[in-house]
mmCIF file of C-alpha atoms in Angstrom:
data_model
loop_
_atom_site.group_PDB
_atom_site.id
_atom_site.type_symbol
_atom_site.label_atom_id
_atom_site.label_comp_id
_atom_site.label_asym_id
_atom_site.label_seq_id
_atom_site.Cartn_x
_atom_site.Cartn_y
_atom_site.Cartn_z
ATOM 1 C CA UNK C 1 -8.247 9.169 -2.515
ATOM 2 C CA UNK C 2 -8.883 7.093 0.593
ATOM 3 C CA UNK C 3 -6.252 5.507 2.976
ATOM 4 C CA UNK C 4 -2.706 4.958 1.642
ATOM 5 C CA UNK C 5 0.516 3.816 3.052
ATOM 6 C CA UNK C 6 1.333 7.515 3.794
ATOM 7 C CA UNK C 7 -1.246 7.188 6.487
ATOM 8 C CA UNK C 8 0.634 4.432 8.362
ATOM 9 C CA UNK C 9 1.751 5.969 11.768
ATOM 10 C CA UNK C 10 5.360 5.735 13.237
ATOM 11 C CA UNK C 11 6.045 2.201 13.996
ATOM 12 C CA UNK C 12 9.292 2.756 15.882
ATOM 13 C CA UNK C 13 9.887 0.324 18.757
ATOM 14 C CA UNK C 14 7.346 -2.132 17.284
ATOM 15 C CA UNK C 15 8.176 -5.759 15.995
ATOM 16 C CA UNK C 16 6.386 -7.471 13.251
ATOM 17 C CA UNK C 17 6.370 -10.865 11.468
ATOM 18 C CA UNK C 18 5.171 -11.205 8.022
ATOM 19 C CA UNK C 19 4.877 -14.733 6.418
ATOM 20 C CA UNK C 20 5.674 -14.981 2.774
ATOM 21 C CA UNK C 21 7.466 -11.673 2.977
ATOM 22 C CA UNK C 22 9.806 -12.305 0.081
ATOM 23 C CA UNK C 23 7.291 -11.511 -2.831
ATOM 24 C CA UNK C 24 3.979 -10.035 -3.765
ATOM 25 C CA UNK C 25 1.691 -8.893 -1.029
ATOM 26 C CA UNK C 26 4.005 -9.971 1.862
ATOM 27 C CA UNK C 27 6.988 -8.075 0.191
ATOM 28 C CA UNK C 28 4.903 -4.847 0.019
ATOM 29 C CA UNK C 29 3.695 -5.387 3.555
ATOM 30 C CA UNK C 30 7.316 -5.764 4.770
ATOM 31 C CA UNK C 31 8.493 -2.757 2.718
ATOM 32 C CA UNK C 32 5.785 -0.474 4.252
ATOM 33 C CA UNK C 33 6.125 -1.612 7.825
ATOM 34 C CA UNK C 34 9.934 -1.208 7.712
ATOM 35 C CA UNK C 35 9.704 2.066 6.043
ATOM 36 C CA UNK C 36 7.739 3.390 8.900
ATOM 37 C CA UNK C 37 10.131 2.230 11.580
ATOM 38 C CA UNK C 38 9.042 -1.245 12.466
ATOM 39 C CA UNK C 39 11.560 -4.044 13.102
ATOM 40 C CA UNK C 40 10.336 -6.738 10.665
ATOM 41 C CA UNK C 41 10.938 -10.421 10.496
ATOM 42 C CA UNK C 42 10.621 -11.575 6.990
ATOM 43 C CA UNK C 43 9.512 -15.131 7.086
ATOM 44 C CA UNK C 44 10.116 -17.087 3.985
ATOM 45 C CA UNK C 45 10.220 -20.742 2.922
ATOM 46 C CA UNK C 46 13.356 -20.153 0.771
ATOM 47 C CA UNK C 47 15.884 -18.253 2.884
ATOM 48 C CA UNK C 48 17.850 -17.288 -0.239
ATOM 49 C CA UNK C 49 14.945 -15.602 -1.820
ATOM 50 C CA UNK C 50 14.128 -14.051 1.502
ATOM 51 C CA UNK C 51 17.606 -12.651 1.662
ATOM 52 C CA UNK C 52 17.531 -11.288 -1.794
ATOM 53 C CA UNK C 53 14.151 -9.570 -1.100
ATOM 54 C CA UNK C 54 15.406 -7.935 2.015
ATOM 55 C CA UNK C 55 18.551 -6.635 0.446
ATOM 56 C CA UNK C 56 16.341 -4.454 -1.894
ATOM 57 C CA UNK C 57 14.525 -2.891 1.092
ATOM 58 C CA UNK C 58 15.328 -0.301 3.567
ATOM 59 C CA UNK C 59 14.943 -0.556 7.258
ATOM 60 C CA UNK C 60 15.428 -3.151 10.009
ATOM 61 C CA UNK C 61 14.544 -6.494 8.349
ATOM 62 C CA UNK C 62 15.652 -9.938 9.546
ATOM 63 C CA UNK C 63 15.069 -12.992 7.297
ATOM 64 C CA UNK C 64 14.012 -16.254 8.982
ATOM 65 C CA UNK C 65 13.096 -19.582 7.433
ATOM 66 C CA UNK C 66 9.405 -20.805 7.753
ATOM 67 C CA UNK C 67 7.775 -23.460 5.754
ATOM 68 C CA UNK C 68 4.057 -23.417 6.725
ATOM 69 C CA UNK C 69 3.596 -26.792 5.123
ATOM 70 C CA UNK C 70 5.554 -28.377 7.990
ATOM 71 C CA UNK C 71 4.369 -28.116 11.494
ATOM 72 C CA UNK C 72 7.944 -28.897 12.681
ATOM 73 C CA UNK C 73 9.124 -25.779 10.664
ATOM 74 C CA UNK C 74 6.505 -23.651 12.332
ATOM 75 C CA UNK C 75 7.468 -24.846 15.711
ATOM 76 C CA UNK C 76 11.228 -24.139 15.039
ATOM 77 C CA UNK C 77 10.505 -20.642 13.795
ATOM 78 C CA UNK C 78 8.448 -19.713 16.766
ATOM 79 C CA UNK C 79 11.007 -21.249 19.145
ATOM 80 C CA UNK C 80 13.682 -19.170 17.479
ATOM 81 C CA UNK C 81 11.653 -15.973 18.146
ATOM 82 C CA UNK C 82 11.094 -16.925 21.801
ATOM 83 C CA UNK C 83 13.505 -14.419 23.357
ATOM 84 C CA UNK C 84 11.076 -12.765 25.822
ATOM 85 C CA UNK C 85 10.387 -9.787 23.690
ATOM 86 C CA UNK C 86 6.897 -8.714 22.645
ATOM 87 C CA UNK C 87 5.496 -9.257 19.120
ATOM 88 C CA UNK C 88 3.269 -6.330 18.043
ATOM 89 C CA UNK C 89 2.045 -7.402 14.660
ATOM 90 C CA UNK C 90 1.557 -10.791 13.018
ATOM 91 C CA UNK C 91 0.603 -10.860 9.330
ATOM 92 C CA UNK C 92 -0.537 -14.306 8.201
ATOM 93 C CA UNK C 93 -0.058 -13.728 4.453
ATOM 94 C CA UNK C 94 1.802 -16.605 2.778
ATOM 95 C CA UNK C 95 -0.233 -19.142 0.775
ATOM 96 C CA UNK C 96 -0.726 -21.353 -2.219
ATOM 97 C CA UNK C 97 -3.621 -21.065 -4.752
ATOM 98 C CA UNK C 98 -5.557 -23.670 -6.722
ATOM 99 C CA UNK C 99 -2.724 -26.301 -6.998
ATOM 100 C CA UNK C 100 -3.785 -28.402 -10.023
ATOM 101 C CA UNK C 101 -3.267 -31.848 -8.429
ATOM 102 C CA UNK C 102 -3.863 -32.993 -4.785
ATOM 103 C CA UNK C 103 -0.622 -32.580 -2.895
ATOM 104 C CA UNK C 104 0.158 -33.115 0.759
ATOM 105 C CA UNK C 105 2.066 -31.168 3.453
ATOM 106 C CA UNK C 106 4.802 -32.818 5.442
ATOM 107 C CA UNK C 107 2.137 -33.717 7.997
ATOM 108 C CA UNK C 108 -0.282 -35.303 5.617
ATOM 109 C CA UNK C 109 -2.779 -32.449 5.184
ATOM 110 C CA UNK C 110 -4.087 -31.183 1.778
ATOM 111 C CA UNK C 111 -1.474 -28.608 0.726
ATOM 112 C CA UNK C 112 -3.742 -25.545 0.436
ATOM 113 C CA UNK C 113 -5.718 -26.236 3.750
ATOM 114 C CA UNK C 114 -2.613 -27.327 5.456
ATOM 115 C CA UNK C 115 -0.511 -24.226 4.452
ATOM 116 C CA UNK C 116 -3.051 -21.515 4.201
ATOM 117 C CA UNK C 117 -5.018 -22.329 7.289
ATOM 118 C CA UNK C 118 -3.390 -24.906 9.523
ATOM 119 C CA UNK C 119 0.146 -23.576 9.222
ATOM 120 C CA UNK C 120 -0.942 -20.111 10.222
ATOM 121 C CA UNK C 121 -3.291 -21.409 12.930
ATOM 122 C CA UNK C 122 -0.314 -23.341 14.431
ATOM 123 C CA UNK C 123 2.028 -20.298 13.906
ATOM 124 C CA UNK C 124 -0.334 -17.852 15.696
ATOM 125 C CA UNK C 125 -0.771 -20.306 18.593
ATOM 126 C CA UNK C 126 2.961 -20.726 19.060
ATOM 127 C CA UNK C 127 3.612 -16.999 18.844
ATOM 128 C CA UNK C 128 0.739 -16.247 21.223
ATOM 129 C CA UNK C 129 2.929 -15.677 24.263
ATOM 130 C CA UNK C 130 5.033 -13.006 22.387
ATOM 131 C CA UNK C 131 1.738 -11.338 21.109
ATOM 132 C CA UNK C 132 0.321 -11.248 24.614
ATOM 133 C CA UNK C 133 3.354 -9.433 25.910
ATOM 134 C CA UNK C 134 2.718 -6.555 23.570
ATOM 135 C CA UNK C 135 0.338 -3.658 24.251
ATOM 136 C CA UNK C 136 -2.408 -3.861 21.589
ATOM 137 C CA UNK C 137 -0.923 -6.649 19.477
ATOM 138 C CA UNK C 138 -2.649 -7.175 16.075
ATOM 139 C CA UNK C 139 -3.032 -10.519 14.154
ATOM 140 C CA UNK C 140 -3.986 -9.875 10.601
ATOM 141 C CA UNK C 141 -4.944 -12.884 8.575
ATOM 142 C CA UNK C 142 -5.111 -12.537 4.745
ATOM 143 C CA UNK C 143 -8.261 -14.015 3.250
ATOM 144 C CA UNK C 144 -9.739 -13.707 -0.276
ATOM 145 C CA UNK C 145 -12.798 -12.937 -2.337
ATOM 146 C CA UNK C 146 -12.645 -16.687 -3.066
ATOM 147 C CA UNK C 147 -13.901 -17.448 0.450
ATOM 148 C CA UNK C 148 -17.365 -16.767 -0.740
ATOM 149 C CA UNK C 149 -17.297 -20.125 -2.661
ATOM 150 C CA UNK C 150 -15.760 -21.942 0.319
ATOM 151 C CA UNK C 151 -17.552 -24.766 2.128
ATOM 152 C CA UNK C 152 -16.302 -26.703 5.091
ATOM 153 C CA UNK C 153 -16.734 -30.519 4.694
ATOM 154 C CA UNK C 154 -15.313 -31.877 7.919
ATOM 155 C CA UNK C 155 -15.257 -35.289 6.309
ATOM 156 C CA UNK C 156 -13.106 -34.110 3.410
ATOM 157 C CA UNK C 157 -10.526 -31.571 4.875
ATOM 158 C CA UNK C 158 -7.665 -33.636 3.441
ATOM 159 C CA UNK C 159 -9.233 -33.917 0.083
ATOM 160 C CA UNK C 160 -9.286 -37.673 0.089
ATOM 161 C CA UNK C 161 -12.881 -38.071 -1.023
ATOM 162 C CA UNK C 162 -12.776 -35.399 -3.874
ATOM 163 C CA UNK C 163 -10.270 -32.724 -4.864
ATOM 164 C CA UNK C 164 -10.991 -29.753 -7.006
ATOM 165 C CA UNK C 165 -8.237 -27.094 -6.954
ATOM 166 C CA UNK C 166 -10.260 -23.908 -6.593
ATOM 167 C CA UNK C 167 -12.698 -25.457 -4.156
ATOM 168 C CA UNK C 168 -9.832 -26.397 -1.970
ATOM 169 C CA UNK C 169 -8.479 -22.865 -2.141
ATOM 170 C CA UNK C 170 -11.786 -21.355 -1.303
ATOM 171 C CA UNK C 171 -12.125 -23.676 1.679
ATOM 172 C CA UNK C 172 -8.600 -22.633 2.905
ATOM 173 C CA UNK C 173 -9.657 -18.854 2.595
ATOM 174 C CA UNK C 174 -12.941 -19.459 4.288
ATOM 175 C CA UNK C 175 -11.016 -21.245 7.129
ATOM 176 C CA UNK C 176 -8.890 -18.084 7.336
ATOM 177 C CA UNK C 177 -11.837 -15.875 7.999
ATOM 178 C CA UNK C 178 -13.358 -18.330 10.442
ATOM 179 C CA UNK C 179 -10.047 -18.431 12.309
ATOM 180 C CA UNK C 180 -9.678 -14.676 12.457
ATOM 181 C CA UNK C 181 -13.249 -14.221 13.771
ATOM 182 C CA UNK C 182 -12.979 -17.029 16.360
ATOM 183 C CA UNK C 183 -9.609 -15.651 17.573
ATOM 184 C CA UNK C 184 -11.191 -12.229 18.005
ATOM 185 C CA UNK C 185 -13.947 -13.810 20.114
ATOM 186 C CA UNK C 186 -11.661 -15.916 22.237
ATOM 187 C CA UNK C 187 -9.034 -13.243 22.821
ATOM 188 C CA UNK C 188 -11.532 -11.153 24.622
ATOM 189 C CA UNK C 189 -9.553 -7.910 23.930
ATOM 190 C CA UNK C 190 -6.091 -9.438 24.900
ATOM 191 C CA UNK C 191 -5.141 -8.850 21.273
ATOM 192 C CA UNK C 192 -6.821 -7.685 18.080
ATOM 193 C CA UNK C 193 -7.572 -10.228 15.403
ATOM 194 C CA UNK C 194 -8.462 -8.861 11.903
ATOM 195 C CA UNK C 195 -8.644 -10.109 8.439
ATOM 196 C CA UNK C 196 -8.032 -8.484 5.066
ATOM 197 C CA UNK C 197 -8.152 -9.367 1.481
ATOM 198 C CA UNK C 198 -6.345 -7.812 -1.602
ATOM 199 C CA UNK C 199 -9.003 -8.029 -4.127
ATOM 200 C CA UNK C 200 -7.587 -8.971 -7.547
ATOM 201 C CA UNK C 201 -3.941 -8.297 -7.147
ATOM 202 C CA UNK C 202 -1.245 -9.116 -9.722
ATOM 203 C CA UNK C 203 1.134 -11.355 -7.758
ATOM 204 C CA UNK C 204 2.940 -14.665 -8.360
ATOM 205 C CA UNK C 205 0.531 -16.752 -6.300
ATOM 206 C CA UNK C 206 -1.441 -17.758 -9.403
ATOM 207 C CA UNK C 207 1.408 -19.099 -11.392
ATOM 208 C CA UNK C 208 3.116 -20.479 -8.294
ATOM 209 C CA UNK C 209 -0.085 -22.479 -7.474
ATOM 210 C CA UNK C 210 -1.643 -23.250 -10.861
ATOM 211 C CA UNK C 211 1.656 -23.546 -12.782
ATOM 212 C CA UNK C 212 2.619 -22.178 -16.175
ATOM 213 C CA UNK C 213 0.181 -24.315 -18.101
ATOM 214 C CA UNK C 214 -2.782 -22.882 -19.979
ATOM 215 C CA UNK C 215 -5.067 -22.446 -16.922
ATOM 216 C CA UNK C 216 -2.296 -20.763 -14.996
ATOM 217 C CA UNK C 217 -1.370 -18.362 -17.782
ATOM 218 C CA UNK C 218 -4.978 -17.476 -18.518
ATOM 219 C CA UNK C 219 -5.632 -16.753 -14.785
ATOM 220 C CA UNK C 220 -2.481 -14.721 -14.588
ATOM 221 C CA UNK C 221 -3.475 -12.573 -17.550
ATOM 222 C CA UNK C 222 -6.935 -12.064 -16.069
ATOM 223 C CA UNK C 223 -5.479 -10.879 -12.665
ATOM 224 C CA UNK C 224 -3.134 -8.561 -14.400
ATOM 225 C CA UNK C 225 -5.711 -7.022 -16.724
ATOM 226 C CA UNK C 226 -8.491 -6.560 -14.171
ATOM 227 C CA UNK C 227 -6.473 -6.450 -10.937
ATOM 228 C CA UNK C 228 -4.242 -3.950 -9.195
ATOM 229 C CA UNK C 229 -0.664 -3.888 -8.197
ATOM 230 C CA UNK C 230 0.678 -5.762 -5.310
ATOM 231 C CA UNK C 231 1.356 -2.503 -3.519
ATOM 232 C CA UNK C 232 -2.260 -1.460 -3.910
ATOM 233 C CA UNK C 233 -3.435 -4.920 -2.831
ATOM 234 C CA UNK C 234 -1.444 -4.862 0.431
ATOM 235 C CA UNK C 235 -3.148 -1.591 1.592
ATOM 236 C CA UNK C 236 -6.086 -3.339 3.321
ATOM 237 C CA UNK C 237 -3.385 -5.618 5.011
ATOM 238 C CA UNK C 238 -1.447 -2.634 6.135
ATOM 239 C CA UNK C 239 -4.517 -0.697 7.232
ATOM 240 C CA UNK C 240 -5.709 -3.630 9.403
ATOM 241 C CA UNK C 241 -2.103 -3.983 10.762
ATOM 242 C CA UNK C 242 -1.461 -0.369 11.622
ATOM 243 C CA UNK C 243 -4.399 2.089 11.386
ATOM 244 C CA UNK C 244 -5.565 3.701 14.619
ATOM 245 C CA UNK C 245 -9.051 2.827 15.532
ATOM 246 C CA UNK C 246 -9.630 -0.286 13.464
ATOM 247 C CA UNK C 247 -11.525 -2.616 15.823
ATOM 248 C CA UNK C 248 -10.805 -6.267 16.492
ATOM 249 C CA UNK C 249 -12.844 -8.456 14.225
ATOM 250 C CA UNK C 250 -12.727 -6.055 11.277
ATOM 251 C CA UNK C 251 -12.472 -7.466 7.781
ATOM 252 C CA UNK C 252 -10.939 -4.976 5.202
ATOM 253 C CA UNK C 253 -10.543 -4.952 1.504
ATOM 254 C CA UNK C 254 -10.595 -2.868 -1.671
ATOM 255 C CA UNK C 255 -13.696 -0.577 -2.009
ATOM 256 C CA UNK C 256 -14.070 -0.644 -5.720
ATOM 257 C CA UNK C 257 -16.539 -2.568 -7.895
ATOM 258 C CA UNK C 258 -16.975 -6.088 -6.558
ATOM 259 C CA UNK C 259 -14.161 -5.576 -4.130
ATOM 260 C CA UNK C 260 -11.678 -6.244 -6.925
ATOM 261 C CA UNK C 261 -9.593 -3.024 -6.638
ATOM 262 C CA UNK C 262 -9.562 0.372 -4.979
ATOM 263 C CA UNK C 263 -8.753 1.957 -1.757
ATOM 264 C CA UNK C 264 -9.129 0.006 1.428
ATOM 265 C CA UNK C 265 -12.056 -0.134 3.811
ATOM 266 C CA UNK C 266 -14.674 -2.392 5.362
ATOM 267 C CA UNK C 267 -15.320 -5.587 3.395
ATOM 268 C CA UNK C 268 -18.341 -8.019 3.474
ATOM 269 C CA UNK C 269 -17.824 -11.554 4.422
ATOM 270 C CA UNK C 270 -20.138 -14.563 3.444
ATOM 271 C CA UNK C 271 -22.737 -15.939 5.922
ATOM 272 C CA UNK C 272 -20.542 -18.955 6.493
ATOM 273 C CA UNK C 273 -17.481 -16.877 7.472
ATOM 274 C CA UNK C 274 -19.610 -15.084 10.015
ATOM 275 C CA UNK C 275 -21.031 -18.308 11.516
ATOM 276 C CA UNK C 276 -19.616 -18.676 15.092
ATOM 277 C CA UNK C 277 -20.806 -22.312 15.552
ATOM 278 C CA UNK C 278 -18.805 -23.264 12.304
ATOM 279 C CA UNK C 279 -15.906 -21.288 13.546
ATOM 280 C CA UNK C 280 -15.799 -22.906 16.966
ATOM 281 C CA UNK C 281 -15.953 -26.396 15.447
ATOM 282 C CA UNK C 282 -13.210 -25.526 12.891
ATOM 283 C CA UNK C 283 -11.093 -24.217 15.818
ATOM 284 C CA UNK C 284 -11.481 -27.460 17.724
ATOM 285 C CA UNK C 285 -10.626 -29.510 14.787
ATOM 286 C CA UNK C 286 -7.586 -27.309 14.019
ATOM 287 C CA UNK C 287 -6.220 -27.601 17.528
ATOM 288 C CA UNK C 288 -6.553 -31.416 17.257
ATOM 289 C CA UNK C 289 -4.906 -31.599 13.893
ATOM 290 C CA UNK C 290 -1.990 -29.309 14.695
ATOM 291 C CA UNK C 291 -1.656 -30.309 18.417
ATOM 292 C CA UNK C 292 -1.409 -26.599 19.156
ATOM 293 C CA UNK C 293 -3.780 -25.233 22.001
ATOM 294 C CA UNK C 294 -4.086 -21.496 22.482
ATOM 295 C CA UNK C 295 -3.417 -20.367 26.012
ATOM 296 C CA UNK C 296 -5.591 -17.192 26.151
ATOM 297 C CA UNK C 297 -6.373 -15.198 29.254
#
């Protein structure tokens, strides 16, 4: 049967942050972490939706506002958590997918790259002191099978020269993997940086990103027919965040055909995602764009 949420160990005394925790994969991740004793901060762009989601769950759950498309919101969120306590688990989950037209974040970045990658990059950097206070902290960044189609064009990160919705999404997911791998290298064992993907999971990200037009409806039906539930899709994320013995730098995903569905386990990443030179360059660019520098031991 493979690894399931029943295999999550006791998380009593541990503190976790899950971005995009009010729906889909994030909601299932919050549910499982809280059910196993963790104190969970559910980070949501819309606090009302976050509160509604939390009321339907059991456990110690606190809702806080976080808009990853705003670096000011990221800073405010991190400042609000700066209470001297350790942070054991950070799940960089929230995201937008295949937005039909080129939109910008509050800071002028292309929305998908700015939200999915730069927002989480800045968040992790600002939460780093709390993560380093924990013994064996884990940072789990949620990637996608779409990363295989990603290409980093450093001259077009804002999508100004050309914008294609799915290509922009694939770039952001490739950037997620490059970030997770580079953080693992730079952390030097001070924390564990891992990545996971949900395969094809039936969540609201398709319609939320692509809209309710024909393309969005067709994609949503495709995911629901060939994919798996959000609860099943969250298992690789939960395994990366909690399972004993999972090494830093690991990439996990469903084990079924094509990585679309099935129990979680090791996943394959593209050659680009495993390129340390590309990862180092993207890291330097991301520090410059976000003005967030990681102070690692």
